[in-house]
PDB file as gemmi writes it, atoms N, CA and C in Angstrom:
CRYST1    1.000    1.000    1.000  90.00  90.00  90.00 P 1                      
ATOM      1  N   PRO A   1       0.802  -1.222   0.000  1.00  0.00           N  
ATOM      2  CA  PRO A   1       0.000   0.000   0.000  1.00  0.00           C  
ATOM      3  C   PRO A   1       0.842   1.282   0.000  1.00  0.00           C  
ATOM      4  N   ASP A   2       2.111   1.162   0.383  1.00  0.00           N  
ATOM      5  CA  ASP A   2       2.962   2.358   0.436  1.00  0.00           C  
ATOM      6  C   ASP A   2       3.898   2.455  -0.767  1.00  0.00           C  
ATOM      7  N   SER A   3       3.518   1.842  -1.878  1.00  0.00           N  
ATOM      8  CA  SER A   3       4.392   1.875  -3.045  1.00  0.00           C  
ATOM      9  C   SER A   3       3.599   2.231  -4.298  1.00  0.00           C  
ATOM     10  N   LEU A   4       4.329   2.602  -5.315  1.00  0.00           N  
ATOM     11  CA  LEU A   4       3.749   2.984  -6.588  1.00  0.00           C  
ATOM     12  C   LEU A   4       4.458   2.211  -7.682  1.00  0.00           C  
ATOM     13  N   HIS A   5       3.706   1.568  -8.553  1.00  0.00           N  
ATOM     14  CA  HIS A   5       4.302   0.816  -9.651  1.00  0.00           C  
ATOM     15  C   HIS A   5       5.021   1.772 -10.595  1.00  0.00           C  
ATOM     16  N   VAL A   6       6.211   1.401 -10.988  1.00  0.00           N  
ATOM     17  CA  VAL A   6       6.977   2.184 -11.949  1.00  0.00           C  
ATOM     18  C   VAL A   6       6.928   1.432 -13.275  1.00  0.00           C  
ATOM     19  N   HIS A   7       6.125   1.907 -14.181  1.00  0.00           N  
ATOM     20  CA  HIS A   7       5.997   1.260 -15.489  1.00  0.00           C  
ATOM     21  C   HIS A   7       7.247   1.586 -16.298  1.00  0.00           C  
ATOM     22  N   TRP A   8       8.281   0.772 -16.123  1.00  0.00           N  
ATOM     23  CA  TRP A   8       9.583   1.106 -16.676  1.00  0.00           C  
ATOM     24  C   TRP A   8       9.820   0.533 -18.063  1.00  0.00           C  
ATOM     25  N   MET A   9       8.952  -0.327 -18.517  1.00  0.00           N  
ATOM     26  CA  MET A   9       9.140  -0.899 -19.842  1.00  0.00           C  
ATOM     27  C   MET A   9       7.832  -0.759 -20.613  1.00  0.00           C  
ATOM     28  N   ASN A  10       7.821   0.124 -21.581  1.00  0.00           N  
ATOM     29  CA  ASN A  10       6.623   0.381 -22.368  1.00  0.00           C  
ATOM     30  C   ASN A  10       6.822  -0.191 -23.758  1.00  0.00           C  
ATOM     31  N   SER A  11       6.003  -1.148 -24.116  1.00  0.00           N  
ATOM     32  CA  SER A  11       6.170  -1.791 -25.418  1.00  0.00           C  
ATOM     33  C   SER A  11       4.867  -1.786 -26.199  1.00  0.00           C  
ATOM     34  N   ILE A  12       5.010  -1.895 -27.516  1.00  0.00           N  
ATOM     35  CA  ILE A  12       3.858  -2.012 -28.405  1.00  0.00           C  
ATOM     36  C   ILE A  12       4.129  -3.094 -29.432  1.00  0.00           C  
ATOM     37  N   LEU A  13       3.055  -3.634 -29.995  1.00  0.00           N  
ATOM     38  CA  LEU A  13       3.140  -4.549 -31.131  1.00  0.00           C  
ATOM     39  C   LEU A  13       2.615  -3.823 -32.348  1.00  0.00           C  
ATOM     40  N   VAL A  14       3.298  -3.972 -33.462  1.00  0.00           N  
ATOM     41  CA  VAL A  14       2.892  -3.331 -34.703  1.00  0.00           C  
ATOM     42  C   VAL A  14       2.355  -4.405 -35.641  1.00  0.00           C  
ATOM     43  N   ASP A  15       1.082  -4.319 -35.922  1.00  0.00           N  
ATOM     44  CA  ASP A  15       0.427  -5.226 -36.870  1.00  0.00           C  
ATOM     45  C   ASP A  15       0.362  -4.501 -38.206  1.00  0.00           C  
ATOM     46  N   LYS A  16       1.239  -4.887 -39.129  1.00  0.00           N  
ATOM     47  CA  LYS A  16       1.340  -4.188 -40.410  1.00  0.00           C  
ATOM     48  C   LYS A  16       0.007  -4.185 -41.162  1.00  0.00           C  
ATOM     49  N   SER A  17      -0.783  -5.248 -41.024  1.00  0.00           N  
ATOM     50  CA  SER A  17      -2.054  -5.301 -41.743  1.00  0.00           C  
ATOM     51  C   SER A  17      -3.046  -4.253 -41.229  1.00  0.00           C  
ATOM     52  N   LYS A  18      -2.893  -3.823 -39.983  1.00  0.00           N  
ATOM     53  CA  LYS A  18      -3.776  -2.805 -39.416  1.00  0.00           C  
ATOM     54  C   LYS A  18      -3.138  -1.416 -39.424  1.00  0.00           C  
ATOM     55  N   TYR A  19      -1.838  -1.357 -39.175  1.00  0.00           N  
ATOM     56  CA  TYR A  19      -1.143  -0.076 -39.057  1.00  0.00           C  
ATOM     57  C   TYR A  19      -0.679   0.450 -40.419  1.00  0.00           C  
ATOM     58  N   GLY A  20      -0.428  -0.463 -41.345  1.00  0.00           N  
ATOM     59  CA  GLY A  20       0.003  -0.057 -42.675  1.00  0.00           C  
ATOM     60  C   GLY A  20       1.500   0.066 -42.845  1.00  0.00           C  
ATOM     61  N   LYS A  21       2.229  -0.076 -41.781  1.00  0.00           N  
ATOM     62  CA  LYS A  21       3.690  -0.008 -41.794  1.00  0.00           C  
ATOM     63  C   LYS A  21       4.216  -1.118 -40.884  1.00  0.00           C  
ATOM     64  N   SER A  22       5.440  -1.545 -41.140  1.00  0.00           N  
ATOM     65  CA  SER A  22       6.046  -2.584 -40.307  1.00  0.00           C  
ATOM     66  C   SER A  22       6.668  -1.983 -39.052  1.00  0.00           C  
ATOM     67  N   ARG A  23       6.971  -2.846 -38.130  1.00  0.00           N  
ATOM     68  CA  ARG A  23       7.679  -2.418 -36.915  1.00  0.00           C  
ATOM     69  C   ARG A  23       8.988  -1.736 -37.284  1.00  0.00           C  
ATOM     70  N   ASN A  24       9.737  -2.315 -38.210  1.00  0.00           N  
ATOM     71  CA  ASN A  24      11.040  -1.749 -38.573  1.00  0.00           C  
ATOM     72  C   ASN A  24      10.886  -0.386 -39.243  1.00  0.00           C  
ATOM     73  N   GLU A  25       9.847  -0.218 -40.051  1.00  0.00           N  
ATOM     74  CA  GLU A  25       9.592   1.088 -40.667  1.00  0.00           C  
ATOM     75  C   GLU A  25       9.263   2.127 -39.599  1.00  0.00           C  
ATOM     76  N   LEU A  26       8.453   1.740 -38.625  1.00  0.00           N  
ATOM     77  CA  LEU A  26       8.119   2.662 -37.538  1.00  0.00           C  
ATOM     78  C   LEU A  26       9.357   3.013 -36.725  1.00  0.00           C  
ATOM     79  N   MET A  27      10.171   2.028 -36.416  1.00  0.00           N  
ATOM     80  CA  MET A  27      11.393   2.296 -35.648  1.00  0.00           C  
ATOM     81  C   MET A  27      12.304   3.267 -36.391  1.00  0.00           C  
ATOM     82  N   ALA A  28      12.444   3.080 -37.705  1.00  0.00           N  
ATOM     83  CA  ALA A  28      13.294   3.968 -38.510  1.00  0.00           C  
ATOM     84  C   ALA A  28      12.721   5.392 -38.510  1.00  0.00           C  
ATOM     85  N   HIS A  29      11.413   5.505 -38.635  1.00  0.00           N  
ATOM     86  CA  HIS A  29      10.771   6.827 -38.603  1.00  0.00           C  
ATOM     87  C   HIS A  29      11.017   7.514 -37.260  1.00  0.00           C  
ATOM     88  N   LEU A  30      10.779   6.789 -36.174  1.00  0.00           N  
ATOM     89  CA  LEU A  30      10.987   7.376 -34.851  1.00  0.00           C  
ATOM     90  C   LEU A  30      12.440   7.790 -34.654  1.00  0.00           C  
ATOM     91  N   LYS A  31      13.364   6.984 -35.147  1.00  0.00           N  
ATOM     92  CA  LYS A  31      14.785   7.314 -35.036  1.00  0.00           C  
ATOM     93  C   LYS A  31      15.086   8.629 -35.766  1.00  0.00           C  
ATOM     94  N   ARG A  32      14.502   8.796 -36.958  1.00  0.00           N  
ATOM     95  CA  ARG A  32      14.702  10.040 -37.711  1.00  0.00           C  
ATOM     96  C   ARG A  32      14.152  11.242 -36.943  1.00  0.00           C  
ATOM     97  N   GLN A  33      13.171  11.005 -36.095  1.00  0.00           N  
ATOM     98  CA  GLN A  33      12.576  12.071 -35.286  1.00  0.00           C  
ATOM     99  C   GLN A  33      13.298  12.248 -33.949  1.00  0.00           C  
ATOM    100  N   GLY A  34      14.393  11.512 -33.753  1.00  0.00           N  
ATOM    101  CA  GLY A  34      15.161  11.616 -32.515  1.00  0.00           C  
ATOM    102  C   GLY A  34      14.569  10.833 -31.354  1.00  0.00           C  
ATOM    103  N   ILE A  35      13.748   9.842 -31.671  1.00  0.00           N  
ATOM    104  CA  ILE A  35      13.110   9.022 -30.638  1.00  0.00           C  
ATOM    105  C   ILE A  35      13.695   7.621 -30.715  1.00  0.00           C  
ATOM    106  N   ASP A  36      14.414   7.230 -29.672  1.00  0.00           N  
ATOM    107  CA  ASP A  36      15.032   5.910 -29.639  1.00  0.00           C  
ATOM    108  C   ASP A  36      14.028   4.841 -29.243  1.00  0.00           C  
ATOM    109  N   THR A  37      14.155   3.688 -29.848  1.00  0.00           N  
ATOM    110  CA  THR A  37      13.353   2.516 -29.519  1.00  0.00           C  
ATOM    111  C   THR A  37      14.293   1.323 -29.452  1.00  0.00           C  
ATOM    112  N   ARG A  38      13.791   0.216 -28.963  1.00  0.00           N  
ATOM    113  CA  ARG A  38      14.562  -1.029 -28.905  1.00  0.00           C  
ATOM    114  C   ARG A  38      13.656  -2.181 -29.293  1.00  0.00           C  
ATOM    115  N   LEU A  39      14.255  -3.195 -29.888  1.00  0.00           N  
ATOM    116  CA  LEU A  39      13.515  -4.411 -30.208  1.00  0.00           C  
ATOM    117  C   LEU A  39      13.130  -5.136 -28.931  1.00  0.00           C  
ATOM    118  N   LEU A  40      12.004  -5.819 -28.969  1.00  0.00           N  
ATOM    119  CA  LEU A  40      11.679  -6.719 -27.855  1.00  0.00           C  
ATOM    120  C   LEU A  40      12.710  -7.833 -27.825  1.00  0.00           C  
ATOM    121  N   PHE A  41      12.866  -8.449 -26.681  1.00  0.00           N  
ATOM    122  CA  PHE A  41      13.811  -9.548 -26.560  1.00  0.00           C  
ATOM    123  C   PHE A  41      13.438 -10.673 -27.505  1.00  0.00           C  
ATOM    124  N   ASN A  42      14.447 -11.304 -28.048  1.00  0.00           N  
ATOM    125  CA  ASN A  42      14.240 -12.462 -28.895  1.00  0.00           C  
ATOM    126  C   ASN A  42      13.880 -13.656 -28.021  1.00  0.00           C  
ATOM    127  N   GLY A  43      13.025 -14.513 -28.518  1.00  0.00           N  
ATOM    128  CA  GLY A  43      12.649 -15.707 -27.771  1.00  0.00           C  
ATOM    129  C   GLY A  43      13.857 -16.566 -27.439  1.00  0.00           C  
ATOM    130  N   MET A  44      13.816 -17.221 -26.301  1.00  0.00           N  
ATOM    131  CA  MET A  44      14.941 -18.056 -25.873  1.00  0.00           C  
ATOM    132  C   MET A  44      15.254 -19.138 -26.897  1.00  0.00           C  
ATOM    133  N   HIS A  45      14.232 -19.644 -27.569  1.00  0.00           N  
ATOM    134  CA  HIS A  45      14.445 -20.698 -28.553  1.00  0.00           C  
ATOM    135  C   HIS A  45      15.187 -20.202 -29.796  1.00  0.00           C  
ATOM    136  N   ARG A  46      15.332 -18.893 -29.940  1.00  0.00           N  
ATOM    137  CA  ARG A  46      16.043 -18.297 -31.074  1.00  0.00           C  
ATOM    138  C   ARG A  46      17.448 -17.812 -30.705  1.00  0.00           C  
ATOM    139  N   GLN A  47      17.830 -17.948 -29.468  1.00  0.00           N  
ATOM    140  CA  GLN A  47      19.109 -17.400 -29.028  1.00  0.00           C  
ATOM    141  C   GLN A  47      20.221 -18.432 -29.190  1.00  0.00           C  
ATOM    142  N   GLU A  48      21.079 -18.133 -30.150  1.00  0.00           N  
ATOM    143  CA  GLU A  48      22.177 -19.040 -30.479  1.00  0.00           C  
ATOM    144  C   GLU A  48      23.081 -19.295 -29.269  1.00  0.00           C  
ATOM    145  N   SER A  49      23.273 -18.277 -28.439  1.00  0.00           N  
ATOM    146  CA  SER A  49      24.153 -18.443 -27.273  1.00  0.00           C  
ATOM    147  C   SER A  49      23.609 -19.520 -26.331  1.00  0.00           C  
ATOM    148  N   LEU A  50      22.302 -19.596 -26.180  1.00  0.00           N  
ATOM    149  CA  LEU A  50      21.718 -20.634 -25.324  1.00  0.00           C  
ATOM    150  C   LEU A  50      21.883 -22.017 -25.942  1.00  0.00           C  
ATOM    151  N   ARG A  51      21.731 -22.070 -27.256  1.00  0.00           N  
ATOM    152  CA  ARG A  51      21.922 -23.345 -27.947  1.00  0.00           C  
ATOM    153  C   ARG A  51      23.361 -23.814 -27.771  1.00  0.00           C  
ATOM    154  N   LYS A  52      24.316 -22.902 -27.904  1.00  0.00           N  
ATOM    155  CA  LYS A  52      25.733 -23.240 -27.735  1.00  0.00           C  
ATOM    156  C   LYS A  52      26.029 -23.656 -26.294  1.00  0.00           C  
ATOM    157  N   TYR A  53      25.275 -23.107 -25.359  1.00  0.00           N  
ATOM    158  CA  TYR A  53      25.447 -23.426 -23.937  1.00  0.00           C  
ATOM    159  C   TYR A  53      24.878 -24.809 -23.613  1.00  0.00           C  
ATOM    160  N   GLY A  54      24.083 -25.352 -24.520  1.00  0.00           N  
ATOM    161  CA  GLY A  54      23.533 -26.684 -24.320  1.00  0.00           C  
ATOM    162  C   GLY A  54      22.058 -26.723 -23.970  1.00  0.00           C  
ATOM    163  N   CYS A  55      21.406 -25.564 -24.011  1.00  0.00           N  
ATOM    164  CA  CYS A  55      19.973 -25.527 -23.711  1.00  0.00           C  
ATOM    165  C   CYS A  55      19.176 -26.143 -24.855  1.00  0.00           C  
ATOM    166  N   ASP A  56      18.095 -26.781 -24.503  1.00  0.00           N  
ATOM    167  CA  ASP A  56      17.194 -27.337 -25.502  1.00  0.00           C  
ATOM    168  C   ASP A  56      16.336 -26.201 -26.048  1.00  0.00           C  
ATOM    169  N   CYS A  57      16.618 -25.799 -27.265  1.00  0.00           N  
ATOM    170  CA  CYS A  57      15.895 -24.684 -27.888  1.00  0.00           C  
ATOM    171  C   CYS A  57      14.893 -25.183 -28.922  1.00  0.00           C  
ATOM    172  N   ALA A  58      14.585 -26.455 -28.848  1.00  0.00           N  
ATOM    173  CA  ALA A  58      13.632 -27.033 -29.785  1.00  0.00           C  
ATOM    174  C   ALA A  58      12.221 -26.605 -29.397  1.00  0.00           C  
ATOM    175  N   GLY A  59      11.332 -26.707 -30.323  1.00  0.00           N  
ATOM    176  CA  GLY A  59       9.932 -26.410 -30.040  1.00  0.00           C  
ATOM    177  C   GLY A  59       9.401 -25.306 -30.919  1.00  0.00           C  
ATOM    178  N   ASN A  60       8.121 -25.141 -30.864  1.00  0.00           N  
ATOM    179  CA  ASN A  60       7.421 -24.140 -31.648  1.00  0.00           C  
ATOM    180  C   ASN A  60       6.765 -23.171 -30.667  1.00  0.00           C  
ATOM    181  N   TYR A  61       7.088 -21.892 -30.788  1.00  0.00           N  
ATOM    182  CA  TYR A  61       6.592 -20.875 -29.871  1.00  0.00           C  
ATOM    183  C   TYR A  61       6.007 -19.705 -30.666  1.00  0.00           C  
ATOM    184  N   PRO A  62       4.829 -19.897 -31.252  1.00  0.00           N  
ATOM    185  CA  PRO A  62       4.275 -18.880 -32.153  1.00  0.00           C  
ATOM    186  C   PRO A  62       3.985 -17.541 -31.485  1.00  0.00           C  
ATOM    187  N   VAL A  63       3.556 -17.532 -30.245  1.00  0.00           N  
ATOM    188  CA  VAL A  63       3.283 -16.262 -29.567  1.00  0.00           C  
ATOM    189  C   VAL A  63       4.592 -15.498 -29.357  1.00  0.00           C  
ATOM    190  N   THR A  64       5.608 -16.197 -28.908  1.00  0.00           N  
ATOM    191  CA  THR A  64       6.914 -15.576 -28.719  1.00  0.00           C  
ATOM    192  C   THR A  64       7.451 -15.041 -30.037  1.00  0.00           C  
ATOM    193  N   ASP A  65       7.259 -15.799 -31.116  1.00  0.00           N  
ATOM    194  CA  ASP A  65       7.729 -15.350 -32.429  1.00  0.00           C  
ATOM    195  C   ASP A  65       7.020 -14.075 -32.864  1.00  0.00           C  
ATOM    196  N   VAL A  66       5.708 -13.988 -32.658  1.00  0.00           N  
ATOM    197  CA  VAL A  66       4.966 -12.776 -33.019  1.00  0.00           C  
ATOM    198  C   VAL A  66       5.474 -11.588 -32.203  1.00  0.00           C  
ATOM    199  N   LEU A  67       5.673 -11.791 -30.907  1.00  0.00           N  
ATOM    200  CA  LEU A  67       6.178 -10.708 -30.060  1.00  0.00           C  
ATOM    201  C   LEU A  67       7.562 -10.254 -30.522  1.00  0.00           C  
ATOM    202  N   SER A  68       8.460 -11.198 -30.758  1.00  0.00           N  
ATOM    203  CA  SER A  68       9.826 -10.871 -31.168  1.00  0.00           C  
ATOM    204  C   SER A  68       9.867 -10.191 -32.534  1.00  0.00           C  
ATOM    205  N   ASP A  69       9.005 -10.611 -33.444  1.00  0.00           N  
ATOM    206  CA  ASP A  69       9.028 -10.094 -34.812  1.00  0.00           C  
ATOM    207  C   ASP A  69       8.321  -8.753 -34.969  1.00  0.00           C  
ATOM    208  N   ASN A  70       7.405  -8.422 -34.065  1.00  0.00           N  
ATOM    209  CA  ASN A  70       6.564  -7.242 -34.256  1.00  0.00           C  
ATOM    210  C   ASN A  70       6.579  -6.240 -33.108  1.00  0.00           C  
ATOM    211  N   GLY A  71       7.283  -6.546 -32.044  1.00  0.00           N  
ATOM    212  CA  GLY A  71       7.256  -5.681 -30.876  1.00  0.00           C  
ATOM    213  C   GLY A  71       8.455  -4.769 -30.762  1.00  0.00           C  
ATOM    214  N   LEU A  72       8.237  -3.648 -30.096  1.00  0.00           N  
ATOM    215  CA  LEU A  72       9.327  -2.725 -29.799  1.00  0.00           C  
ATOM    216  C   LEU A  72       9.064  -2.027 -28.473  1.00  0.00           C  
ATOM    217  N   TYR A  73      10.152  -1.635 -27.844  1.00  0.00           N  
ATOM    218  CA  TYR A  73      10.070  -0.853 -26.614  1.00  0.00           C  
ATOM    219  C   TYR A  73      10.132   0.621 -26.965  1.00  0.00           C  
ATOM    220  N   LEU A  74       9.242   1.382 -26.365  1.00  0.00           N  
ATOM    221  CA  LEU A  74       9.231   2.828 -26.507  1.00  0.00           C  
ATOM    222  C   LEU A  74      10.070   3.444 -25.397  1.00  0.00           C  
ATOM    223  N   PRO A  75      10.446   4.706 -25.550  1.00  0.00           N  
ATOM    224  CA  PRO A  75      11.209   5.354 -24.483  1.00  0.00           C  
ATOM    225  C   PRO A  75      10.451   5.315 -23.150  1.00  0.00           C  
ATOM    226  N   SER A  76      11.197   5.176 -22.092  1.00  0.00           N  
ATOM    227  CA  SER A  76      10.624   5.206 -20.755  1.00  0.00           C  
ATOM    228  C   SER A  76      11.676   5.753 -19.804  1.00  0.00           C  
ATOM    229  N   GLY A  77      11.243   6.116 -18.650  1.00  0.00           N  
ATOM    230  CA  GLY A  77      12.177   6.620 -17.653  1.00  0.00           C  
ATOM    231  C   GLY A  77      11.536   7.697 -16.810  1.00  0.00           C  
ATOM    232  N   SER A  78      12.144   7.951 -15.698  1.00  0.00           N  
ATOM    233  CA  SER A  78      11.574   8.905 -14.757  1.00  0.00           C  
ATOM    234  C   SER A  78      11.623  10.338 -15.281  1.00  0.00           C  
ATOM    235  N   GLY A  79      12.472  10.606 -16.256  1.00  0.00           N  
ATOM    236  CA  GLY A  79      12.586  11.950 -16.795  1.00  0.00           C  
ATOM    237  C   GLY A  79      11.645  12.228 -17.957  1.00  0.00           C  
ATOM    238  N   LEU A  80      10.882  11.232 -18.375  1.00  0.00           N  
ATOM    239  CA  LEU A  80       9.951  11.400 -19.490  1.00  0.00           C  
ATOM    240  C   LEU A  80       8.785  12.280 -19.048  1.00  0.00           C  
ATOM    241  N   THR A  81       8.557  13.348 -19.779  1.00  0.00           N  
ATOM    242  CA  THR A  81       7.478  14.271 -19.422  1.00  0.00           C  
ATOM    243  C   THR A  81       6.198  13.923 -20.178  1.00  0.00           C  
ATOM    244  N   GLU A  82       5.100  14.522 -19.770  1.00  0.00           N  
ATOM    245  CA  GLU A  82       3.835  14.351 -20.491  1.00  0.00           C  
ATOM    246  C   GLU A  82       3.971  14.832 -21.934  1.00  0.00           C  
ATOM    247  N   ASP A  83       4.715  15.922 -22.136  1.00  0.00           N  
ATOM    248  CA  ASP A  83       4.948  16.426 -23.490  1.00  0.00           C  
ATOM    249  C   ASP A  83       5.744  15.428 -24.321  1.00  0.00           C  
ATOM    250  N   ASP A  84       6.741  14.777 -23.707  1.00  0.00           N  
ATOM    251  CA  ASP A  84       7.518  13.748 -24.405  1.00  0.00           C  
ATOM    252  C   ASP A  84       6.607  12.599 -24.841  1.00  0.00           C  
ATOM    253  N   ILE A  85       5.769  12.156 -23.930  1.00  0.00           N  
ATOM    254  CA  ILE A  85       4.858  11.044 -24.217  1.00  0.00           C  
ATOM    255  C   ILE A  85       3.903  11.425 -25.343  1.00  0.00           C  
ATOM    256  N   LYS A  86       3.370  12.632 -25.287  1.00  0.00           N  
ATOM    257  CA  LYS A  86       2.455  13.093 -26.339  1.00  0.00           C  
ATOM    258  C   LYS A  86       3.172  13.143 -27.680  1.00  0.00           C  
ATOM    259  N   ARG A  87       4.395  13.626 -27.703  1.00  0.00           N  
ATOM    260  CA  ARG A  87       5.167  13.704 -28.952  1.00  0.00           C  
ATOM    261  C   ARG A  87       5.399  12.314 -29.534  1.00  0.00           C  
ATOM    262  N   ILE A  88       5.770  11.370 -28.703  1.00  0.00           N  
ATOM    263  CA  ILE A  88       5.993   9.999 -29.171  1.00  0.00           C  
ATOM    264  C   ILE A  88       4.700   9.431 -29.757  1.00  0.00           C  
ATOM    265  N   CYS A  89       3.613   9.579 -29.037  1.00  0.00           N  
ATOM    266  CA  CYS A  89       2.312   9.071 -29.509  1.00  0.00           C  
ATOM    267  C   CYS A  89       1.895   9.753 -30.802  1.00  0.00           C  
ATOM    268  N   ASP A  90       2.101  11.075 -30.879  1.00  0.00           N  
ATOM    269  CA  ASP A  90       1.742  11.807 -32.088  1.00  0.00           C  
ATOM    270  C   ASP A  90       2.560  11.317 -33.286  1.00  0.00           C  
ATOM    271  N   GLU A  91       3.850  11.067 -33.091  1.00  0.00           N  
ATOM    272  CA  GLU A  91       4.697  10.580 -34.188  1.00  0.00           C  
ATOM    273  C   GLU A  91       4.223   9.205 -34.676  1.00  0.00           C  
ATOM    274  N   ILE A  92       3.843   8.342 -33.749  1.00  0.00           N  
ATOM    275  CA  ILE A  92       3.341   7.019 -34.125  1.00  0.00           C  
ATOM    276  C   ILE A  92       2.057   7.165 -34.928  1.00  0.00           C  
ATOM    277  N   THR A  93       1.167   8.025 -34.481  1.00  0.00           N  
ATOM    278  CA  THR A  93      -0.115   8.241 -35.162  1.00  0.00           C  
ATOM    279  C   THR A  93       0.087   8.889 -36.534  1.00  0.00           C  
ATOM    280  N   LEU A  94       0.917   9.923 -36.601  1.00  0.00           N  
ATOM    281  CA  LEU A  94       1.134  10.628 -37.857  1.00  0.00           C  
ATOM    282  C   LEU A  94       1.809   9.752 -38.901  1.00  0.00           C  
ATOM    283  N   PHE A  95       2.743   8.929 -38.474  1.00  0.00           N  
ATOM    284  CA  PHE A  95       3.456   8.059 -39.427  1.00  0.00           C  
ATOM    285  C   PHE A  95       2.501   7.074 -40.075  1.00  0.00           C  
ATOM    286  N   LYS A  96       1.490   6.642 -39.357  1.00  0.00           N  
ATOM    287  CA  LYS A  96       0.503   5.702 -39.903  1.00  0.00           C  
ATOM    288  C   LYS A  96      -0.197   6.285 -41.125  1.00  0.00           C  
ATOM    289  N   ILE A  97      -0.501   7.571 -41.079  1.00  0.00           N  
ATOM    290  CA  ILE A  97      -1.286   8.162 -42.153  1.00  0.00           C  
ATOM    291  C   ILE A  97      -0.434   8.754 -43.270  1.00  0.00           C  
ATOM    292  N   GLN A  98       0.869   8.708 -43.158  1.00  0.00           N  
ATOM    293  CA  GLN A  98       1.755   9.242 -44.209  1.00  0.00           C  
ATOM    294  C   GLN A  98       1.826   8.295 -45.381  1.00  0.00           C  
TER     295      GLN A  98                                                      
END                                                                             
């Protein structure tokens, strides 16, 4: 009761069939606007380092694949202002209609 959740990781999924642009196109656009983004983590079954370590990376993980292929992290942090958030959202919205 004496704490506040810190939403430190803000991510979105880009569905090209609905948004009209791919995740990578959106990331490139945001980068040109000075807004950094990061890819979502790759699924463990796709990480070569784990395979080399001896982990069993076999299997089919379609949900993880969709997240890894279409997701990105948006800027976050305690210094992010409401104006920053609005600018990021506006850039995402405007790029869709370009």
